[in-house]
Amino acid sequence: DAMVIQNPRYQVTQFGKPVTLSCSQTLNHNVMYWYQQKSSQAPKLLFHYYDKDFNNEADTPDNFQSRRPNTSFCFLDIRSPGLGDAAMYLCATSRDQGQDEQYFGPGTRLTVT
Amino acid sequence: GENVEQHPSTLSVQEGDSAVIKCTYSDSASNYFPWYKQELGKRPQLIIDIRSNVGEKKDQRIAVTLNKTAKHFSLHITETQPEDSAVYFCAALSDGGYNKLIFGAGTRLAVHP
């Protein structure tokens, strides 16, 4: 009955080697979010999609890109991972924008070697 | 933009005691305040939320209070249990065009048997 699914749960990549993280949802929610969470810190919003409309946070590095080919799937692409990009990446969804609960996926822990 | 401050950063209580976590926000237009619980290695999960037209909300052992004038809101956990041990994040919904959640830095709660 998983509602927000992230694959893989653990990802190891080499410095500079592109990596893609995936998220899927069974809730048919309009909004999908990508957060970066480093140890003992709050989740930091990278970007989100409202339907097909992409919204990038001003301080999200250009190294991070996202794709949402359909309602159910959203991808996070890191073009050239650096050591500082090692973190937990959380995908979340909400039915709509505004005062709607955000449902988080289990996260993908990214290690950069 | 919105800024959310959360205190304390760590909180240690004995089982059965109450725990209180406080947050302040800066944007008077914020109108939605959720609280998330994140256990070690797991996803953030919504435990309670409050909207700006309500001053208090309670769900069993958990309550949240909101003071719009002072721009602060608090989480109260009564009769704490060891399974309440986790990191708790407050958040405020910022009316930044697309309603973005701004998280506090988190409070690590330890409940000792």
PDB file of C-alpha atoms in Angstrom:
ATOM      1  CA  ASP A   1       0.000   0.000   0.000  1.00  0.00           C
ATOM      2  CA  ALA A   2       3.009   2.268  -0.479  1.00  0.00           C
ATOM      3  CA  MET A   3       1.827   5.653  -1.708  1.00  0.00           C
ATOM      4  CA  VAL A   4       5.103   7.393  -2.546  1.00  0.00           C
ATOM      5  CA  ILE A   5       7.823   5.059  -3.739  1.00  0.00           C
ATOM      6  CA  GLN A   6      11.445   5.933  -4.246  1.00  0.00           C
ATOM      7  CA  ASN A   7      14.040   3.871  -6.023  1.00  0.00           C
ATOM      8  CA  PRO A   8      16.661   2.979  -5.261  1.00  0.00           C
ATOM      9  CA  ARG A   9      16.699   3.327  -1.464  1.00  0.00           C
ATOM     10  CA  TYR A  10      20.486   3.523  -1.496  1.00  0.00           C
ATOM     11  CA  GLN A  11      22.599   4.818  -4.348  1.00  0.00           C
ATOM     12  CA  VAL A  12      26.364   5.013  -4.591  1.00  0.00           C
ATOM     13  CA  THR A  13      27.874   7.032  -7.378  1.00  0.00           C
ATOM     14  CA  GLN A  14      31.307   8.272  -8.242  1.00  0.00           C
ATOM     15  CA  PHE A  15      32.359  11.887  -8.135  1.00  0.00           C
ATOM     16  CA  GLY A  16      31.212  13.512 -11.380  1.00  0.00           C
ATOM     17  CA  LYS A  17      29.221  10.520 -12.626  1.00  0.00           C
ATOM     18  CA  PRO A  18      25.607  11.396 -13.489  1.00  0.00           C
ATOM     19  CA  VAL A  19      22.954   9.751 -11.382  1.00  0.00           C
ATOM     20  CA  THR A  20      19.165   9.611 -11.545  1.00  0.00           C
ATOM     21  CA  LEU A  21      16.818   9.065  -8.631  1.00  0.00           C
ATOM     22  CA  SER A  22      13.216   8.117  -9.222  1.00  0.00           C
ATOM     23  CA  CYS A  23       9.938   8.686  -7.465  1.00  0.00           C
ATOM     24  CA  SER A  24       6.501   7.348  -8.208  1.00  0.00           C
ATOM     25  CA  GLN A  25       3.146   7.883  -6.541  1.00  0.00           C
ATOM     26  CA  THR A  26      -0.162   6.053  -6.481  1.00  0.00           C
ATOM     27  CA  LEU A  27      -2.111   8.981  -5.028  1.00  0.00           C
ATOM     28  CA  ASN A  28      -2.742  10.804  -8.308  1.00  0.00           C
ATOM     29  CA  HIS A  29      -1.569  14.003  -6.652  1.00  0.00           C
ATOM     30  CA  ASN A  30      -0.972  17.114  -8.709  1.00  0.00           C
ATOM     31  CA  VAL A  31       2.165  18.275  -6.939  1.00  0.00           C
ATOM     32  CA  MET A  32       5.475  16.468  -6.588  1.00  0.00           C
ATOM     33  CA  TYR A  33       8.447  17.816  -4.649  1.00  0.00           C
ATOM     34  CA  TRP A  34      12.124  16.986  -4.330  1.00  0.00           C
ATOM     35  CA  TYR A  35      13.890  17.752  -1.053  1.00  0.00           C
ATOM     36  CA  GLN A  36      17.495  17.326  -0.042  1.00  0.00           C
ATOM     37  CA  GLN A  37      18.088  16.418   3.598  1.00  0.00           C
ATOM     38  CA  LYS A  38      21.527  16.336   5.137  1.00  0.00           C
ATOM     39  CA  SER A  39      22.215  14.739   8.477  1.00  0.00           C
ATOM     40  CA  SER A  40      20.349  16.330  11.394  1.00  0.00           C
ATOM     41  CA  GLN A  41      18.996  19.124   9.192  1.00  0.00           C
ATOM     42  CA  ALA A  42      15.591  20.081   7.936  1.00  0.00           C
ATOM     43  CA  PRO A  43      14.507  19.028   4.443  1.00  0.00           C
ATOM     44  CA  LYS A  44      15.530  21.638   1.866  1.00  0.00           C
ATOM     45  CA  LEU A  45      13.246  22.101  -1.119  1.00  0.00           C
ATOM     46  CA  LEU A  46      15.050  21.793  -4.437  1.00  0.00           C
ATOM     47  CA  PHE A  47      12.104  22.141  -6.825  1.00  0.00           C
ATOM     48  CA  HIS A  48       8.567  21.019  -7.387  1.00  0.00           C
ATOM     49  CA  TYR A  49       6.091  20.335 -10.153  1.00  0.00           C
ATOM     50  CA  TYR A  50       2.525  21.520 -10.100  1.00  0.00           C
ATOM     51  CA  ASP A  51       1.157  19.223 -12.770  1.00  0.00           C
ATOM     52  CA  LYS A  52       3.602  19.920 -15.608  1.00  0.00           C
ATOM     53  CA  ASP A  53       4.675  23.326 -14.367  1.00  0.00           C
ATOM     54  CA  PHE A  54       8.222  23.221 -13.031  1.00  0.00           C
ATOM     55  CA  ASN A  55       9.245  25.504 -10.153  1.00  0.00           C
ATOM     56  CA  ASN A  56      12.916  25.740  -9.301  1.00  0.00           C
ATOM     57  CA  GLU A  57      14.134  27.154  -5.995  1.00  0.00           C
ATOM     58  CA  ALA A  58      16.456  30.111  -6.463  1.00  0.00           C
ATOM     59  CA  ASP A  59      19.309  28.479  -4.576  1.00  0.00           C
ATOM     60  CA  THR A  60      19.096  25.047  -6.206  1.00  0.00           C
ATOM     61  CA  PRO A  61      22.368  24.396  -8.041  1.00  0.00           C
ATOM     62  CA  ASP A  62      22.255  24.030 -11.822  1.00  0.00           C
ATOM     63  CA  ASN A  63      23.736  20.582 -11.285  1.00  0.00           C
ATOM     64  CA  PHE A  64      20.267  19.408 -10.218  1.00  0.00           C
ATOM     65  CA  GLN A  65      17.564  18.839 -12.807  1.00  0.00           C
ATOM     66  CA  SER A  66      14.165  17.222 -12.716  1.00  0.00           C
ATOM     67  CA  ARG A  67      11.730  15.566 -15.092  1.00  0.00           C
ATOM     68  CA  ARG A  68       8.102  14.651 -14.695  1.00  0.00           C
ATOM     69  CA  PRO A  69       7.023  12.618 -17.722  1.00  0.00           C
ATOM     70  CA  ASN A  70       3.553  11.904 -16.327  1.00  0.00           C
ATOM     71  CA  THR A  71       1.455  12.353 -13.198  1.00  0.00           C
ATOM     72  CA  SER A  72       2.874   9.308 -11.454  1.00  0.00           C
ATOM     73  CA  PHE A  73       6.606   9.675 -11.969  1.00  0.00           C
ATOM     74  CA  CYS A  74       9.216  12.279 -11.196  1.00  0.00           C
ATOM     75  CA  PHE A  75      12.980  12.033 -11.574  1.00  0.00           C
ATOM     76  CA  LEU A  76      15.881  13.864 -10.005  1.00  0.00           C
ATOM     77  CA  ASP A  77      18.989  14.063 -12.175  1.00  0.00           C
ATOM     78  CA  ILE A  78      22.311  15.093 -10.704  1.00  0.00           C
ATOM     79  CA  ARG A  79      24.559  15.824 -13.637  1.00  0.00           C
ATOM     80  CA  SER A  80      27.942  15.888 -11.929  1.00  0.00           C
ATOM     81  CA  PRO A  81      27.659  14.839  -8.291  1.00  0.00           C
ATOM     82  CA  GLY A  82      30.125  16.316  -5.868  1.00  0.00           C
ATOM     83  CA  LEU A  83      31.000  15.133  -2.399  1.00  0.00           C
ATOM     84  CA  GLY A  84      28.731  17.837  -1.005  1.00  0.00           C
ATOM     85  CA  ASP A  85      25.743  16.300  -2.747  1.00  0.00           C
ATOM     86  CA  ALA A  86      25.811  13.233  -0.525  1.00  0.00           C
ATOM     87  CA  ALA A  87      22.509  13.366   1.321  1.00  0.00           C
ATOM     88  CA  MET A  88      19.080  11.838   1.688  1.00  0.00           C
ATOM     89  CA  TYR A  89      16.806  12.838  -1.179  1.00  0.00           C
ATOM     90  CA  LEU A  90      13.139  12.886  -0.302  1.00  0.00           C
ATOM     91  CA  CYS A  91      10.295  12.952  -2.764  1.00  0.00           C
ATOM     92  CA  ALA A  92       6.930  14.226  -1.569  1.00  0.00           C
ATOM     93  CA  THR A  93       3.506  14.737  -3.067  1.00  0.00           C
ATOM     94  CA  SER A  94       0.436  16.774  -2.239  1.00  0.00           C
ATOM     95  CA  ARG A  95      -3.014  16.782  -3.745  1.00  0.00           C
ATOM     96  CA  ASP A  96      -2.796  20.455  -4.503  1.00  0.00           C
ATOM     97  CA  GLN A  97      -0.748  23.455  -3.526  1.00  0.00           C
ATOM     98  CA  GLY A  98      -1.497  25.333  -0.365  1.00  0.00           C
ATOM     99  CA  GLN A  99      -2.841  23.762   2.807  1.00  0.00           C
ATOM    100  CA  ASP A 100      -2.544  20.162   1.695  1.00  0.00           C
ATOM    101  CA  GLU A 101      -0.567  17.524   3.533  1.00  0.00           C
ATOM    102  CA  GLN A 102       2.691  16.556   1.915  1.00  0.00           C
ATOM    103  CA  TYR A 103       3.263  12.819   1.808  1.00  0.00           C
ATOM    104  CA  PHE A 104       6.909  11.858   1.866  1.00  0.00           C
ATOM    105  CA  GLY A 105       8.540   8.870   0.278  1.00  0.00           C
ATOM    106  CA  PRO A 106      11.107   6.781   2.178  1.00  0.00           C
ATOM    107  CA  GLY A 107      13.987   8.634   0.558  1.00  0.00           C
ATOM    108  CA  THR A 108      17.099   7.669  -1.382  1.00  0.00           C
ATOM    109  CA  ARG A 109      20.370   7.934   0.467  1.00  0.00           C
ATOM    110  CA  LEU A 110      23.031   9.044  -1.980  1.00  0.00           C
ATOM    111  CA  THR A 111      26.696   8.373  -1.350  1.00  0.00           C
ATOM    112  CA  VAL A 112      29.346  10.006  -3.543  1.00  0.00           C
ATOM    113  CA  THR A 113      32.747   8.339  -3.612  1.00  0.00           C
TER     114      THR A 113
ATOM    115  CA  GLY B   1      10.633  35.551   2.731  1.00  0.00           C
ATOM    116  CA  GLU B   2       9.427  33.321   5.518  1.00  0.00           C
ATOM    117  CA  ASN B   3      11.786  32.228   8.273  1.00  0.00           C
ATOM    118  CA  VAL B   4      10.943  29.618  10.905  1.00  0.00           C
ATOM    119  CA  GLU B   5      12.903  29.252  14.116  1.00  0.00           C
ATOM    120  CA  GLN B   6      12.486  26.179  16.301  1.00  0.00           C
ATOM    121  CA  HIS B   7      13.504  25.582  19.914  1.00  0.00           C
ATOM    122  CA  PRO B   8      14.926  23.674  21.611  1.00  0.00           C
ATOM    123  CA  SER B   9      17.239  21.786  19.278  1.00  0.00           C
ATOM    124  CA  THR B  10      17.356  18.851  21.693  1.00  0.00           C
ATOM    125  CA  LEU B  11      14.938  17.833  24.408  1.00  0.00           C
ATOM    126  CA  SER B  12      15.289  15.021  26.897  1.00  0.00           C
ATOM    127  CA  VAL B  13      12.379  13.955  29.108  1.00  0.00           C
ATOM    128  CA  GLN B  14      11.409  11.062  31.323  1.00  0.00           C
ATOM    129  CA  GLU B  15       8.678   8.726  30.185  1.00  0.00           C
ATOM    130  CA  GLY B  16       5.319  10.101  31.262  1.00  0.00           C
ATOM    131  CA  ASP B  17       6.451  13.721  31.324  1.00  0.00           C
ATOM    132  CA  SER B  18       5.247  16.355  28.873  1.00  0.00           C
ATOM    133  CA  ALA B  19       7.325  17.791  26.056  1.00  0.00           C
ATOM    134  CA  VAL B  20       6.897  21.198  24.463  1.00  0.00           C
ATOM    135  CA  ILE B  21       8.534  22.394  21.255  1.00  0.00           C
ATOM    136  CA  LYS B  22       8.167  25.999  20.134  1.00  0.00           C
ATOM    137  CA  CYS B  23       8.415  27.664  16.749  1.00  0.00           C
ATOM    138  CA  THR B  24       8.232  31.237  15.584  1.00  0.00           C
ATOM    139  CA  TYR B  25       7.631  32.463  12.066  1.00  0.00           C
ATOM    140  CA  SER B  26       8.200  35.773  10.366  1.00  0.00           C
ATOM    141  CA  ASP B  27       5.597  36.049   7.601  1.00  0.00           C
ATOM    142  CA  SER B  28       2.281  37.204   8.989  1.00  0.00           C
ATOM    143  CA  ALA B  29       0.602  35.908   5.813  1.00  0.00           C
ATOM    144  CA  SER B  30       1.509  32.289   6.617  1.00  0.00           C
ATOM    145  CA  ASN B  31      -1.678  30.358   7.236  1.00  0.00           C
ATOM    146  CA  TYR B  32      -0.847  26.682   7.650  1.00  0.00           C
ATOM    147  CA  PHE B  33       1.447  25.080  10.219  1.00  0.00           C
ATOM    148  CA  PRO B  34       2.156  21.342  10.090  1.00  0.00           C
ATOM    149  CA  TRP B  35       4.328  19.288  12.418  1.00  0.00           C
ATOM    150  CA  TYR B  36       6.320  16.344  11.111  1.00  0.00           C
ATOM    151  CA  LYS B  37       7.893  13.490  13.067  1.00  0.00           C
ATOM    152  CA  GLN B  38      10.947  11.788  11.603  1.00  0.00           C
ATOM    153  CA  GLU B  39      12.298   8.644  13.183  1.00  0.00           C
ATOM    154  CA  LEU B  40      15.885   7.673  12.507  1.00  0.00           C
ATOM    155  CA  GLY B  41      16.319   6.608   8.890  1.00  0.00           C
ATOM    156  CA  LYS B  42      12.648   7.046   8.079  1.00  0.00           C
ATOM    157  CA  ARG B  43      10.513   9.524   6.211  1.00  0.00           C
ATOM    158  CA  PRO B  44       8.974  12.619   7.800  1.00  0.00           C
ATOM    159  CA  GLN B  45       5.357  11.950   8.721  1.00  0.00           C
ATOM    160  CA  LEU B  46       2.685  14.498   9.472  1.00  0.00           C
ATOM    161  CA  ILE B  47       1.473  14.169  13.059  1.00  0.00           C
ATOM    162  CA  ILE B  48      -0.720  17.230  13.398  1.00  0.00           C
ATOM    163  CA  ASP B  49      -1.370  20.521  11.644  1.00  0.00           C
ATOM    164  CA  ILE B  50      -3.194  23.742  12.377  1.00  0.00           C
ATOM    165  CA  ARG B  51      -4.645  26.448  10.204  1.00  0.00           C
ATOM    166  CA  SER B  52      -4.615  30.139  10.970  1.00  0.00           C
ATOM    167  CA  ASN B  53      -8.313  30.329  11.744  1.00  0.00           C
ATOM    168  CA  VAL B  54      -7.867  28.005  14.739  1.00  0.00           C
ATOM    169  CA  GLY B  55      -6.027  28.648  18.006  1.00  0.00           C
ATOM    170  CA  GLU B  56      -5.631  25.101  19.235  1.00  0.00           C
ATOM    171  CA  LYS B  57      -5.994  21.568  17.962  1.00  0.00           C
ATOM    172  CA  LYS B  58      -5.694  18.306  19.847  1.00  0.00           C
ATOM    173  CA  ASP B  59      -5.302  14.692  18.790  1.00  0.00           C
ATOM    174  CA  GLN B  60      -5.010  12.269  21.718  1.00  0.00           C
ATOM    175  CA  ARG B  61      -1.660  13.003  23.406  1.00  0.00           C
ATOM    176  CA  ILE B  62      -0.623  15.624  20.876  1.00  0.00           C
ATOM    177  CA  ALA B  63      -1.782  19.226  20.744  1.00  0.00           C
ATOM    178  CA  VAL B  64      -0.730  22.292  18.818  1.00  0.00           C
ATOM    179  CA  THR B  65      -1.388  25.900  19.756  1.00  0.00           C
ATOM    180  CA  LEU B  66      -1.111  28.927  17.499  1.00  0.00           C
ATOM    181  CA  ASN B  67      -0.717  32.575  18.492  1.00  0.00           C
ATOM    182  CA  LYS B  68      -1.075  34.601  15.309  1.00  0.00           C
ATOM    183  CA  THR B  69      -0.427  37.914  17.001  1.00  0.00           C
ATOM    184  CA  ALA B  70       2.894  36.768  18.395  1.00  0.00           C
ATOM    185  CA  LYS B  71       3.588  34.588  15.332  1.00  0.00           C
ATOM    186  CA  HIS B  72       4.434  31.483  17.234  1.00  0.00           C
ATOM    187  CA  PHE B  73       3.078  27.966  17.487  1.00  0.00           C
ATOM    188  CA  SER B  74       3.891  25.097  19.771  1.00  0.00           C
ATOM    189  CA  LEU B  75       3.676  21.315  19.876  1.00  0.00           C
ATOM    190  CA  HIS B  76       2.687  19.707  23.143  1.00  0.00           C
ATOM    191  CA  ILE B  77       3.112  15.985  23.780  1.00  0.00           C
ATOM    192  CA  THR B  78       1.664  14.677  27.026  1.00  0.00           C
ATOM    193  CA  GLU B  79       2.400  11.353  28.735  1.00  0.00           C
ATOM    194  CA  THR B  80       5.454  10.826  26.575  1.00  0.00           C
ATOM    195  CA  GLN B  81       6.489   7.296  25.635  1.00  0.00           C
ATOM    196  CA  PRO B  82       9.826   5.961  24.376  1.00  0.00           C
ATOM    197  CA  GLU B  83       8.341   5.584  20.900  1.00  0.00           C
ATOM    198  CA  ASP B  84       7.858   9.354  20.803  1.00  0.00           C
ATOM    199  CA  SER B  85      11.642   9.643  20.510  1.00  0.00           C
ATOM    200  CA  ALA B  86      12.366  11.192  17.105  1.00  0.00           C
ATOM    201  CA  VAL B  87      13.208  14.461  15.390  1.00  0.00           C
ATOM    202  CA  TYR B  88      10.250  16.823  15.145  1.00  0.00           C
ATOM    203  CA  PHE B  89      10.046  19.534  12.499  1.00  0.00           C
ATOM    204  CA  CYS B  90       7.655  22.433  12.513  1.00  0.00           C
ATOM    205  CA  ALA B  91       6.832  24.189   9.258  1.00  0.00           C
ATOM    206  CA  ALA B  92       4.965  27.213   8.006  1.00  0.00           C
ATOM    207  CA  LEU B  93       3.295  27.597   4.646  1.00  0.00           C
ATOM    208  CA  SER B  94       4.717  30.668   2.969  1.00  0.00           C
ATOM    209  CA  ASP B  95       2.537  32.438   0.481  1.00  0.00           C
ATOM    210  CA  GLY B  96       5.351  32.787  -2.000  1.00  0.00           C
ATOM    211  CA  GLY B  97       3.255  32.495  -5.114  1.00  0.00           C
ATOM    212  CA  TYR B  98       3.017  28.734  -4.945  1.00  0.00           C
ATOM    213  CA  ASN B  99       2.733  28.120  -1.218  1.00  0.00           C
ATOM    214  CA  LYS B 100       6.053  26.738  -0.073  1.00  0.00           C
ATOM    215  CA  LEU B 101       6.613  24.926   3.223  1.00  0.00           C
ATOM    216  CA  ILE B 102       9.421  26.452   5.276  1.00  0.00           C
ATOM    217  CA  PHE B 103      10.785  24.038   7.881  1.00  0.00           C
ATOM    218  CA  GLY B 104      12.268  24.728  11.255  1.00  0.00           C
ATOM    219  CA  ALA B 105      15.669  23.244  12.042  1.00  0.00           C
ATOM    220  CA  GLY B 106      14.207  20.367  14.025  1.00  0.00           C
ATOM    221  CA  THR B 107      14.094  19.191  17.631  1.00  0.00           C
ATOM    222  CA  ARG B 108      15.578  15.897  18.660  1.00  0.00           C
ATOM    223  CA  LEU B 109      13.349  14.468  21.395  1.00  0.00           C
ATOM    224  CA  ALA B 110      14.607  11.667  23.599  1.00  0.00           C
ATOM    225  CA  VAL B 111      12.153   9.980  25.960  1.00  0.00           C
ATOM    226  CA  HIS B 112      13.902   7.910  28.609  1.00  0.00           C
ATOM    227  CA  PRO B 113      12.143   4.939  30.225  1.00  0.00           C
TER     228      PRO B 113
END
